[in-house]
């Protein structure tokens, strides 16, 4: 259907143009979620308030326009896509209220699950649901899907830990179950609806056979269909209503806030891996473990163990396990170490009589248990990473009664063999009988679609009919299982679900064909194409785990959306279609606004660095190789030009004044499409070249100081209270600690190559890198002396793929924590400090060390939430300032009470200072301020 003109007209008066998207790039980008379905919305609207949602639903109701709500889009069953209107959450859905010392927390739907737990951590609490996607998924999706996870079980999901809900119904009416005035108003305006819900509840509870079936189904993990347990667990219609919204996947209303009763987050934990000789033996141990003090028991079949056995860090014995082997990963948690040890003894004794093929005994060592859990978590991406290009990876989610778990596992394996899914693996949450099975599937031919259809028909018959289990345990029904809801639940329960749907959404505008559908083939339609695009990104499964750390998400495209776009462009090219318009859009949205820092790779289950694709495409489009070569060969002259540019800008500031210059340069940057950099008050003043004579005979230990080119060119900003250059400050700190500071010869000609690499000139970048490494080898006397680099991005570039192990390279964080802590006395200041952990610091694995150092220096340390990358990206803060502004849009509020900020990248600090309202400096300024040299130890 085409959207009515009246809806488009009135929606345009409600929502600003910059939050309405109809262009082919945006609609295609938003037409994907983590499932294997694709629908392209006609209109995407980013909403920023409940009032906007209410008004849009009233319009949709009037014009019979279907709408679908999207939180993070990590759902796996096709519940967050539409070919009509997609309503996505904007920035302003992140409020929280912590109550009763953490016993409750009220959250808006845009809060990422892991962030909620971070807020609760100081209280020793967490929310009950713990889905695998918790670092990316949002509360709105967690509630709407009744998500659970490894430790959650059935007792701690949203349904069972719900304390209150704020919702908006299809007619635009809002209800806050915790607000007496809202409840009273709703009871007056919707008396008939509440009476109908009460009546359905009485009827359901009176139907003893149906009520017993509902109770049985929810004894298991179950998200198939609507939450009918609300009708048997509650008799008050308001309680029924808010519990029906849980797990409704946006088909019954919009969730604008939720209050959770939180659960304990015990600090002491230990994990063990026990490998049994057979599936039967393994599964017989599960009911015994269910009676023990365990927080998680994860099952891994032999195929899943085989999928990860070649990965680094895996025990060597995994490769030699028998074909029938089956493992349990067991975790126990406790409030104290002594209680934990008691629990471990109980658990070990409970299964001591079982034959075991291999085992890793319970360990409290994070290195050990993190490796065990990595084995479990890597199984899904391991299958995704080896699949054939063009196929998708599907993860299904079923529950068997625990007492029949062994039969269920073996029967699933038989179905894999029958339908030739040879790569399929099984793992899951054994305590609940909840199994995930992962397989790869192509949808490029009717034969492949038919194979998938036959397999799913067999799975549905096996799980729902033969075993009386759940076809969806935690991933939501979506459109994936909508045709099988009646098969699982039976006619009466299915019709009851339709009654509830029509009662709450009489015009069927909320997420049609999700959970309930009259189309028996809906699960076979709109299957997502995954065409080959580039070897760098072809393994992408479009899960969206990368999105929370991307600085351009919400401004243009996220990494997932960049890949979607590039896949579509390549498919159109192969089909002989014109791609000019898409490429024009992609240039800015996909390439120009990508920071290319690679944080996405840290979150990606299959390790994809979308920034590498962007750099590759920039390289293919780069047209100034001769210029880049000249700049590389004449780098001293290049830096002179940079200093001259900064001197000119500083002179213009003196002449015109800072406010006028800022307005003028902003305009010139826009007119030049980023070719002229934008001036801000944080713009550095020029710095003279390094000129340090070698010291005379000196017995102090030596350190080679590599001052990055930005440190050699960029001095403090004119208004910065710190007017000592980074080079001088660093040298002073190193000498305070008792070091003799050595500079490489001809320092101004040296560069790590990062500026060339980011612009798409890898040959020149590598030439400069090798030239610098050779100079450092010479300066460090063949690697005898440590090398201190004052900027973390340069350190990262130099250390990546470093073949010469003689060089001992350090970024500021690692050098200070490794060499200076023992030489300096720290006296922390009381003024609050903001910490920005740069992308390169994260890649170097020094994030927590930077925070720990800041806490040595200040009693008040602030780490702004939700800022993972500043978006300055070398020079994009000058040329594409909107990326930097967007990435740091929440920074000023977060650091308003701070005295200053610290970081480890001079360019990042420019953007951070611009958008925070405080000065950001290198970590060394803070360390130098709060330290004194330790007195030398007296000689014996």
mmCIF file with all atom_site columns, N, CA and C in Angstrom, residues 164 475 529 699 791:
data_model
loop_
_atom_site.group_PDB
_atom_site.id
_atom_site.type_symbol
_atom_site.label_atom_id
_atom_site.label_alt_id
_atom_site.label_comp_id
_atom_site.label_asym_id
_atom_site.label_entity_id
_atom_site.label_seq_id
_atom_site.pdbx_PDB_ins_code
_atom_site.Cartn_x
_atom_site.Cartn_y
_atom_site.Cartn_z
_atom_site.occupancy
_atom_site.B_iso_or_equiv
_atom_site.pdbx_formal_charge
_atom_site.auth_seq_id
_atom_site.auth_comp_id
_atom_site.auth_asym_id
_atom_site.auth_atom_id
_atom_site.pdbx_PDB_model_num
ATOM 1  N N  . UNK A 1 164 ? 6.190  -1.998  37.134 1.00 0.00 ? 164 UNK A N  1
ATOM 2  C CA . UNK A 1 164 ? 5.323  -0.953  36.592 1.00 0.00 ? 164 UNK A CA 1
ATOM 3  C C  . UNK A 1 164 ? 5.637  -0.713  35.139 1.00 0.00 ? 164 UNK A C  1
ATOM 4  N N  . UNK A 1 475 ? 13.743 -15.598 21.751 1.00 0.00 ? 475 UNK A N  1
ATOM 5  C CA . UNK A 1 475 ? 14.017 -14.706 20.626 1.00 0.00 ? 475 UNK A CA 1
ATOM 6  C C  . UNK A 1 475 ? 12.768 -14.040 20.062 1.00 0.00 ? 475 UNK A C  1
ATOM 7  N N  . UNK A 1 529 ? 18.304 -10.697 1.251  1.00 0.00 ? 529 UNK A N  1
ATOM 8  C CA . UNK A 1 529 ? 19.463 -11.048 0.419  1.00 0.00 ? 529 UNK A CA 1
ATOM 9  C C  . UNK A 1 529 ? 20.752 -10.630 1.117  1.00 0.00 ? 529 UNK A C  1
ATOM 10 N N  . UNK A 1 699 ? 74.125 9.014   33.505 1.00 0.00 ? 699 UNK A N  1
ATOM 11 C CA . UNK A 1 699 ? 73.950 7.661   34.030 1.00 0.00 ? 699 UNK A CA 1
ATOM 12 C C  . UNK A 1 699 ? 72.495 7.268   34.218 1.00 0.00 ? 699 UNK A C  1
ATOM 13 N N  . UNK A 1 791 ? 51.121 9.867   21.879 1.00 0.00 ? 791 UNK A N  1
ATOM 14 C CA . UNK A 1 791 ? 49.766 9.874   21.313 1.00 0.00 ? 791 UNK A CA 1
ATOM 15 C C  . UNK A 1 791 ? 49.347 8.442   21.017 1.00 0.00 ? 791 UNK A C  1
#
